[in-house]
Amino acid sequence: MIIAAHGEAGARLRDFLDRRRDDIIGSWVETGFFGEAAGDAAADVRADCENVLTALSHVVETGNLHDPAAEPFQEIRALLGGLAAQQARQGNTAAQITANLTWLKEPVLRLWLDEQPEGQQRTEDVLALSAALDTLRLVVMETAVTEGADIIAHQQQQLAEMSTPIIKLWKGVLAVPLIGTLDSMRSQAATESLLQAIVDQQAQVAILDITGVPAVDTMVAQHLLKTAMAARLMGAECIISGIRPQIAQTMVQLGIDLGEVATRASLSDALAYALNRVGLSVTPAQRG
Amino acid sequence: MHQVGEVPVLDLGGVLLVSIQVELLDDTVLALQQDLTERVAETGARGVIIDISSVDIVDSFLARALRDIAAATEVLAARTVLVGMRPAVAITLVELGLTLPGMTTALSVERGLELLDTRLDENYPTRQG
Amino acid sequence: MTTTAASRVVQVSSEMDIVRVRQAAREAAVEAGFSLVEQTKLVTAASELARNTLVHGGGGQVSTELTVQQGRTVIRMVFTDSGPGIADVDQALADGFSTRGGMGLGLGGAKRLVDHFAIETGPDRGTVVTISSAARRGRRR
């Protein structure tokens, strides 16, 4: 059943929401949904309640009860997103946050039922009010989910950036110790930060050390190769080090060819090669 | 100083330095290709340095032109060094499959000049990279 | 939920217009919050395709629009010409094929640089190439 509030009913409900504004806001503040209303925050919490109530009252007036994309709801999206994010940080799931919204619904319906005489009109109006509040829940759920996805994407990116340190081994020589499973996002982040570091430090040689990578499949090998080719286009050289014997065997079995990219078994071999490339050699110190 | 379209070509005494600072039209790219080859022949330059550190995209058209410039100057016994390619441009070119094999590259104009000097010292060395 | 911003159209009839298409792609990518690498990939793909529109299609137009899909900003670019069309699309998409200079990487290369690539063409039917890409990373804040 679709409940619509048109003209008269819309005006009646809007009048109710406006008339009982203070009562509704009072009960909403008490629910704690909008946050702790103590001290300095009290005014903010009240303002948030007012904004949500204003949107709700516009929605019932226009009769657009079932559309989460309705204009008045759109206007409070950022506000609802903020509230959802705040609750998410307190450890609430999107489902819990949405469930908590029943706290807003009950007092409004109760106030309406208390003041209206029984009859067909009271029932229809309460259904309309309920529908609008349910749609508000949908909007909150939508923003909570988007908010959650944003937080996850943000954390993934932080992780990707965090897990690829670029180490300067010598003037002109960089090393990236790759550790753990390389997914496409992490390897892309590693490539981008390495290439940027090559420019920033004018490094002629970069060592990609895969000692800490458990397995090298075709994807990972392709990526290492692409990184080396991009570095070469920029005027630097990549060396891949830390290729363990079993990884070397797997690579041969998979038919992976690293082409012209220099490879070394250990990081120290790679460093010796790199120093040679930048025109340096390591000799025993003269004692005397 | 010499100019092709809006692209200045500097003669550093035996080395031509081309610094691409503006968004290039295809015609300018072709003019540059022709002009550089002629200038190498005229001046007997031993090297050409093309600085693309200000270039924010290299598509297949420009990549092909750069490759052809290098090949043509090579025939005239001058080596072309491509310097200063940005990381994002390099990643994109590799993704496009344009890895410019055989092209000599360097991180900066200074490094490019060093490479050309090494080449002179070694008389006629093997190709780098 | 999908919201669509106004789309921007660039007429392609000269080489200068290829530069304008690149600029339109760049501006859209910046607005959509693309990383520098993502921007560069999109602009390069747009450059390849705009050159095709001009050279093979005899000119045409390129529209660029931003849409928001499930909270992600997606850039869609449509390259339209009424030129001779392409008889063998598979061959045109294969690396190394080119009817005019280049490295034959115009179409195939552009395809590798974007998330989605679609082409509608046939002999004497003109060509419409549609590409779209979204920012991979979460919004920075």
XYZ file of C-alpha atoms in Angstrom:
558
model
C 0.000 0.000 0.000
C 1.290 3.410 -0.887
C 0.397 6.144 1.508
C 0.447 9.652 0.199
C -0.264 12.825 2.061
C -1.876 15.283 -0.283
C -2.985 18.817 0.178
C -5.119 18.808 3.255
C -3.448 15.907 5.034
C -0.017 17.301 4.165
C -0.897 20.679 5.604
C -2.366 19.042 8.706
C 0.777 16.987 9.377
C 3.067 19.900 8.688
C 1.056 22.059 11.048
C 1.383 19.337 13.699
C 5.161 19.027 13.273
C 5.582 22.794 13.448
C 3.196 23.237 16.374
C 4.770 20.465 18.472
C 8.285 21.364 17.393
C 9.607 21.950 20.894
C 8.087 18.728 22.261
C 9.462 16.657 19.401
C 12.913 18.192 19.604
C 12.901 17.742 23.362
C 12.182 14.029 23.063
C 14.671 13.603 20.216
C 17.445 15.248 22.216
C 16.695 12.814 25.038
C 17.163 9.771 22.797
C 20.839 10.603 22.425
C 20.738 9.813 18.718
C 22.080 13.247 17.896
C 24.884 12.927 20.426
C 25.501 13.956 24.016
C 23.500 17.147 24.637
C 25.652 18.338 27.521
C 27.558 21.593 27.873
C 28.656 23.340 24.697
C 27.299 20.573 22.455
C 23.689 21.167 23.565
C 23.089 23.970 21.045
C 24.568 21.913 18.195
C 22.449 18.892 19.030
C 19.322 21.085 19.080
C 20.266 22.649 15.745
C 20.722 19.195 14.179
C 17.307 18.109 15.482
C 15.717 21.261 14.097
C 17.240 20.687 10.661
C 16.052 17.095 10.493
C 12.578 18.077 11.673
C 12.382 20.896 9.131
C 13.273 18.463 6.342
C 10.665 16.006 7.604
C 8.011 18.674 7.732
C 8.769 19.726 4.127
C 8.531 16.127 3.039
C 5.115 15.486 4.617
C 3.830 18.736 3.164
C 4.860 17.877 -0.378
C 3.537 14.336 0.045
C 6.757 12.852 -1.343
C 6.825 10.313 1.476
C 8.567 7.363 -0.135
C 11.406 8.970 -2.033
C 14.809 8.971 -0.279
C 16.026 11.268 -3.057
C 13.380 13.918 -2.197
C 14.809 17.427 -2.130
C 14.378 18.090 1.644
C 16.202 14.850 2.467
C 18.984 15.702 0.039
C 19.565 18.912 1.942
C 20.221 17.107 5.230
C 22.314 14.301 3.717
C 25.616 15.770 4.900
C 24.179 16.239 8.386
C 22.879 12.650 8.496
C 26.176 11.386 7.088
C 28.008 13.170 9.892
C 25.700 11.654 12.514
C 26.092 8.196 10.980
C 29.871 8.568 10.885
C 29.894 9.645 14.522
C 27.894 6.556 15.500
C 30.057 4.350 13.279
C 33.148 5.582 15.130
C 31.484 4.545 18.377
C 31.416 1.038 16.930
C 27.826 0.926 15.700
C 27.122 -0.953 12.495
C 24.953 0.547 9.756
C 22.134 -1.771 10.873
C 22.374 -0.568 14.484
C 22.457 3.050 13.427
C 19.325 2.567 11.372
C 17.661 0.665 14.195
C 18.419 3.541 16.556
C 16.314 5.751 14.311
C 13.170 4.119 15.682
C 13.971 6.296 18.689
C 12.980 9.271 16.561
C 9.841 7.681 15.208
C 8.132 6.596 18.417
C 7.836 9.964 20.178
C 6.467 11.652 17.048
C 3.786 9.010 16.476
C 2.905 8.983 20.162
C 2.406 12.760 20.247
C 0.165 12.580 17.191
C -1.971 9.741 18.523
C -2.347 11.496 21.872
C -3.700 14.691 20.389
C -5.930 13.381 17.597
C -9.421 11.940 18.024
C -9.786 8.331 16.943
C -11.014 7.627 13.439
C -10.110 6.888 9.862
C -8.228 10.174 9.396
C -6.031 9.620 12.458
C -4.999 6.199 11.170
C -4.205 7.445 7.674
C -2.218 10.373 8.973
C -0.195 8.250 11.358
C 0.651 5.903 8.494
C 1.788 8.851 6.417
C 3.970 10.155 9.254
C 5.367 6.687 9.772
C 6.160 6.358 6.054
C 8.058 9.648 6.030
C 10.076 8.591 9.078
C 10.829 5.215 7.490
C 12.104 6.981 4.393
C 14.320 9.096 6.642
C 15.723 5.802 7.951
C 16.483 4.696 4.427
C 18.330 7.937 3.793
C 20.364 7.424 6.952
C 21.121 3.819 6.010
C 22.260 4.913 2.560
C 24.533 7.615 3.957
C 25.837 5.251 6.644
C 26.763 2.648 4.039
C 28.432 5.203 1.776
C 30.212 6.631 4.791
C 31.410 3.142 5.729
C 32.653 2.450 2.206
C 34.510 5.756 2.270
C 36.153 4.910 5.578
C 37.225 1.497 4.254
C 38.615 2.977 1.024
C 40.462 5.602 3.034
C 41.959 3.002 5.367
C 42.968 0.797 2.439
C 44.781 3.712 0.916
C 46.511 4.539 4.184
C 47.565 0.919 4.497
C 48.815 0.875 0.919
C 50.902 3.980 1.515
C 52.113 2.860 4.898
C 53.251 -0.545 3.748
C 55.646 0.703 1.083
C 58.546 2.543 2.675
C 61.170 3.863 0.283
C 64.666 3.671 1.742
C 67.653 5.653 0.569
C 70.624 3.253 0.654
C 73.158 5.605 -0.863
C 73.172 8.822 -2.796
C 71.350 7.886 -5.978
C 70.348 4.417 -4.755
C 66.855 3.630 -3.416
C 65.381 0.410 -2.089
C 61.776 -0.721 -1.584
C 61.373 -3.778 0.621
C 58.105 -5.307 -0.558
C 56.478 -7.373 2.177
C 53.448 -9.637 2.187
C 50.941 -10.367 -0.525
C 50.940 -7.750 -3.235
C 47.446 -6.891 -4.373
C 46.975 -4.582 -7.281
C 46.230 -1.521 -5.144
C 49.301 -1.989 -2.974
C 51.611 -2.649 -5.875
C 50.294 0.414 -7.687
C 50.859 2.562 -4.634
C 54.364 1.110 -4.280
C 55.164 1.896 -7.913
C 53.855 5.434 -7.676
C 55.756 6.276 -4.521
C 58.953 4.674 -5.836
C 58.842 6.577 -9.131
C 58.156 9.832 -7.306
C 61.075 9.160 -4.944
C 63.304 8.531 -7.983
C 62.467 12.045 -9.231
C 62.699 13.717 -5.819
C 66.076 12.192 -4.978
C 67.356 11.958 -8.552
C 68.103 8.302 -7.893
C 69.667 6.435 -10.781
C 69.097 2.995 -9.334
C 66.132 1.554 -7.457
C 66.137 -1.880 -5.857
C 62.842 -3.720 -5.552
C 63.452 -6.309 -2.862
C 60.927 -9.140 -2.824
C 62.462 -11.172 0.019
C 59.255 -10.651 2.025
C 56.877 -11.590 -0.780
C 55.549 -15.127 -0.259
C 54.668 -15.866 -3.890
C 55.281 -14.346 -7.273
C 52.573 -15.051 -9.795
C 52.238 -13.743 -13.327
C 50.409 -10.617 -12.093
C 53.105 -9.672 -9.608
C 55.874 -10.372 -12.119
C 54.087 -8.266 -14.728
C 53.830 -5.461 -12.253
C 57.512 -5.601 -11.317
C 58.360 -5.570 -15.004
C 56.098 -2.577 -15.678
C 57.639 -0.687 -12.767
C 61.111 -1.374 -14.141
C 60.080 -0.200 -17.616
C 58.518 2.998 -16.255
C 61.687 3.707 -14.241
C 63.785 3.173 -17.362
C 61.640 5.648 -19.327
C 62.378 8.187 -16.591
C 66.116 7.527 -16.836
C 66.607 5.248 -13.838
C 67.333 1.543 -13.535
C 65.471 -1.038 -11.464
C 67.020 -4.120 -9.926
C 64.891 -6.896 -8.483
C 66.464 -8.635 -5.519
C 65.523 -11.213 -2.926
C 64.326 -13.827 -5.388
C 64.360 -17.034 -3.342
C 65.252 -20.298 -5.122
C 61.717 -21.699 -5.041
C 60.342 -18.416 -6.394
C 62.913 -18.524 -9.185
C 61.734 -22.063 -9.996
C 58.055 -21.088 -9.996
C 58.837 -18.165 -12.279
C 60.564 -20.459 -14.738
C 57.662 -22.911 -14.598
C 55.141 -20.128 -15.196
C 57.223 -18.915 -18.107
C 57.725 -15.512 -16.490
C 60.497 -13.599 -18.187
C 61.761 -10.442 -16.533
C 63.481 -9.544 -19.780
C 66.280 -7.042 -19.457
C 65.587 -6.242 -15.817
C 68.619 -6.952 -13.664
C 67.937 -9.490 -10.922
C 70.021 -10.463 -7.897
C 69.548 -13.149 -5.276
C 70.100 -10.903 -2.266
C 69.727 -7.261 -1.355
C 73.473 -6.993 -0.678
C 74.307 -8.312 -4.161
C 71.860 -5.785 -5.577
C 73.488 -2.984 -3.556
C 76.949 -3.943 -4.837
C 75.608 -3.885 -8.393
C 73.819 -0.553 -7.782
C 76.935 1.113 -6.357
C 78.849 -0.061 -9.387
C 76.194 1.494 -11.640
C 76.567 4.872 -9.929
C 80.346 4.605 -10.302
C 81.307 3.558 -6.770
C 83.085 0.525 -5.417
C 83.459 -0.846 -1.918
C 87.031 -1.592 -0.764
C 88.435 -2.651 2.624
C 89.440 0.351 4.755
C 93.193 1.046 5.013
C 94.353 0.346 8.545
C 97.164 2.243 9.858
C 68.582 30.435 -29.934
C 66.466 28.787 -32.548
C 62.760 28.165 -32.355
C 60.322 25.656 -33.797
C 56.775 26.854 -33.231
C 56.930 27.716 -29.560
C 59.682 25.237 -28.828
C 63.161 26.705 -28.275
C 66.201 24.751 -29.462
C 69.473 25.693 -27.733
C 72.893 24.844 -29.100
C 75.131 24.009 -26.132
C 78.204 23.550 -28.290
C 77.849 20.161 -29.868
C 74.662 19.294 -28.027
C 71.216 20.530 -28.995
C 68.902 21.083 -26.053
C 65.176 21.065 -26.728
C 62.940 21.941 -23.847
C 59.257 21.291 -24.404
C 57.303 23.723 -22.243
C 53.994 24.062 -24.046
C 51.125 21.829 -25.063
C 52.211 20.539 -28.458
C 50.084 20.461 -31.580
C 50.687 17.496 -33.880
C 52.043 19.852 -36.558
C 54.595 21.309 -34.142
C 55.728 17.802 -33.250
C 56.276 16.972 -36.926
C 58.064 20.300 -37.543
C 60.305 19.649 -34.557
C 61.147 16.195 -35.836
C 62.191 17.562 -39.216
C 63.987 20.611 -37.839
C 66.050 18.668 -35.306
C 67.268 16.196 -37.878
C 68.300 19.051 -40.184
C 70.022 20.936 -37.375
C 72.004 17.875 -36.325
C 73.208 17.477 -39.907
C 74.066 21.198 -40.180
C 75.843 21.599 -36.867
C 77.396 18.154 -36.634
C 76.048 17.948 -33.081
C 77.054 14.824 -31.208
C 73.914 14.728 -29.153
C 70.360 15.950 -28.700
C 68.706 16.323 -25.323
C 64.930 16.516 -25.255
C 63.678 17.738 -21.903
C 60.066 16.671 -21.294
C 59.941 17.441 -17.563
C 57.144 19.965 -18.194
C 55.122 17.640 -20.396
C 52.101 16.202 -18.609
C 51.006 13.730 -21.263
C 52.770 11.788 -24.005
C 50.395 10.003 -26.350
C 51.315 7.540 -29.109
C 51.756 10.334 -31.651
C 54.359 12.191 -29.579
C 55.998 8.921 -28.495
C 56.393 7.878 -32.117
C 57.866 11.281 -33.025
C 60.379 11.024 -30.174
C 61.332 7.529 -31.276
C 61.770 8.710 -34.875
C 63.898 11.694 -33.814
C 66.187 9.326 -31.887
C 66.432 6.934 -34.829
C 67.122 9.714 -37.349
C 69.798 11.453 -35.222
C 71.409 8.069 -34.583
C 71.872 7.664 -38.332
C 73.645 11.041 -38.264
C 75.903 9.789 -35.421
C 74.232 11.900 -32.750
C 72.576 10.302 -29.779
C 69.217 11.576 -28.533
C 68.614 11.484 -24.799
C 65.079 11.854 -23.482
C 65.181 13.493 -20.047
C 62.818 14.289 -17.192
C 59.839 12.083 -17.992
C 57.298 12.390 -15.191
C 56.270 9.249 -13.239
C 52.605 9.458 -14.266
C 53.612 9.805 -17.929
C 55.990 6.826 -17.666
C 53.332 4.621 -16.025
C 50.810 5.584 -18.717
C 53.223 4.899 -21.586
C 54.048 1.456 -20.191
C 50.313 0.749 -19.888
C 49.907 1.832 -23.524
C 52.648 -0.612 -24.477
C 54.989 2.184 -25.591
C 58.192 1.369 -23.752
C 60.477 3.009 -26.332
C 63.094 0.263 -26.372
C 66.542 1.466 -27.333
C 65.782 5.068 -26.383
C 68.429 6.575 -24.101
C 66.854 8.237 -21.079
C 68.083 10.292 -18.134
C 66.615 11.835 -15.014
C 67.755 15.388 -15.745
C 69.454 17.559 -18.348
C 72.695 17.370 -16.303
C 72.596 13.584 -16.294
C 71.808 13.617 -20.002
C 74.884 15.747 -20.683
C 77.012 13.391 -18.569
C 75.756 10.456 -20.609
C 76.691 12.187 -23.858
C 80.155 13.048 -22.454
C 80.729 9.449 -21.412
C 79.897 8.461 -24.891
C 82.583 10.762 -26.296
C 85.168 9.481 -23.814
C 84.442 5.916 -24.684
C 84.748 6.766 -28.354
C 81.847 4.609 -29.441
C 80.311 2.681 -26.596
C 77.435 0.277 -26.495
C 74.024 1.718 -25.998
C 72.920 2.322 -22.432
C 69.809 0.975 -20.765
C 21.531 6.957 -6.916
C 22.832 8.634 -10.041
C 23.130 12.331 -10.486
C 24.403 13.834 -13.676
C 26.234 17.094 -14.020
C 25.976 19.136 -17.189
C 27.979 17.573 -19.967
C 30.531 19.525 -21.931
C 30.861 19.211 -25.697
C 33.949 19.990 -27.766
C 33.644 20.121 -31.556
C 36.626 18.456 -33.196
C 37.615 19.920 -36.543
C 41.284 20.875 -36.149
C 44.405 19.838 -34.287
C 43.819 22.601 -31.753
C 40.615 20.788 -30.816
C 42.607 17.720 -29.761
C 44.271 19.981 -27.197
C 40.821 21.231 -26.125
C 39.600 17.647 -25.637
C 42.683 16.938 -23.505
C 41.905 20.002 -21.421
C 38.261 18.964 -20.979
C 39.396 15.487 -19.863
C 41.938 16.989 -17.461
C 39.410 19.357 -15.889
C 36.861 16.577 -15.433
C 39.496 14.275 -13.906
C 40.612 16.939 -11.448
C 37.005 17.648 -10.496
C 36.343 13.936 -9.992
C 39.302 13.698 -7.614
C 41.428 11.418 -9.819
C 45.010 10.780 -8.708
C 47.719 12.205 -10.951
C 48.296 8.827 -12.614
C 44.557 8.331 -13.170
C 44.309 11.825 -14.660
C 47.218 11.152 -16.994
C 45.733 7.857 -18.190
C 42.358 9.429 -18.952
C 43.853 12.471 -20.716
C 46.128 10.243 -22.801
C 43.214 7.995 -23.815
C 41.179 11.100 -24.719
C 44.068 12.394 -26.823
C 44.329 9.131 -28.783
C 40.593 8.961 -29.415
C 40.206 12.649 -30.311
C 42.967 12.216 -32.908
C 41.060 9.244 -34.346
C 37.891 11.358 -34.506
C 39.780 14.060 -36.401
C 41.988 11.961 -38.658
C 39.897 8.874 -39.388
C 36.438 10.291 -38.763
C 37.046 13.565 -40.568
C 36.045 15.480 -37.441
C 33.127 15.162 -35.070
C 32.469 15.908 -31.443
C 33.477 14.809 -27.976
C 31.226 15.075 -24.945
C 32.478 14.798 -21.384
C 30.212 14.272 -18.410
C 30.555 13.538 -14.733
C 28.072 11.297 -12.979
C 27.922 10.096 -9.409
C 27.204 6.380 -9.077
C 26.975 4.907 -5.588
C 29.073 7.711 -4.200
C 31.805 7.339 -6.848
C 32.389 9.996 -9.443
C 32.531 8.516 -12.921
C 33.752 10.363 -16.014
C 32.180 9.382 -19.304
C 33.498 10.631 -22.636
C 31.807 9.977 -25.977
C 33.706 10.440 -29.262
C 31.360 10.709 -32.229
C 32.157 11.077 -35.915
C 30.271 10.426 -39.125
C 33.320 9.312 -41.079
C 33.808 6.098 -43.051
C 33.629 3.905 -39.932
C 35.780 0.901 -39.201
C 35.208 -2.347 -41.100
C 37.132 -4.682 -38.805
C 36.955 -3.534 -35.190
C 38.918 -6.468 -33.773
C 41.768 -5.726 -36.114
C 41.641 -2.001 -35.292
C 41.819 -2.796 -31.585
C 44.794 -5.112 -32.024
C 48.166 -3.552 -31.297
C 50.233 -2.736 -34.306
C 47.362 -2.095 -36.680
C 47.145 1.357 -38.131
C 45.887 2.789 -41.352
C 47.863 5.963 -40.815
C 51.213 6.212 -39.095
C 51.049 6.170 -35.321
C 52.014 3.012 -33.559
C 48.643 1.511 -34.251
C 47.897 1.875 -30.558
C 45.222 4.522 -30.751
C 42.183 2.365 -30.025
C 43.744 -0.637 -28.311
C 45.974 1.596 -26.197
C 43.112 3.864 -25.158
C 41.101 0.796 -24.166
C 43.826 -0.294 -21.743
C 43.887 3.113 -20.052
C 40.226 3.277 -19.019
C 37.768 1.218 -16.958
C 35.183 0.755 -19.716
C 35.470 1.015 -23.465
C 32.744 0.535 -26.069
C 32.748 1.097 -29.793
C 29.898 1.229 -32.294
C 30.946 1.378 -35.902
C 30.646 -0.170 -39.327
C 31.438 0.722 -42.917
C 29.830 4.105 -43.761
C 28.165 4.259 -40.339
C 30.550 6.586 -38.574
C 32.107 5.701 -35.247
C 31.026 6.244 -31.658
C 33.531 5.383 -28.959
C 32.440 5.602 -25.324
C 34.910 5.415 -22.450
C 34.437 5.775 -18.722
C 36.661 5.742 -15.664
C 36.171 6.249 -11.940
C 38.613 7.287 -9.255
C 39.940 4.113 -7.672
C 40.887 5.517 -4.326
C 38.658 6.631 -1.529
C 38.088 10.330 -1.296
C 40.845 12.092 0.519
C 39.776 14.203 3.437
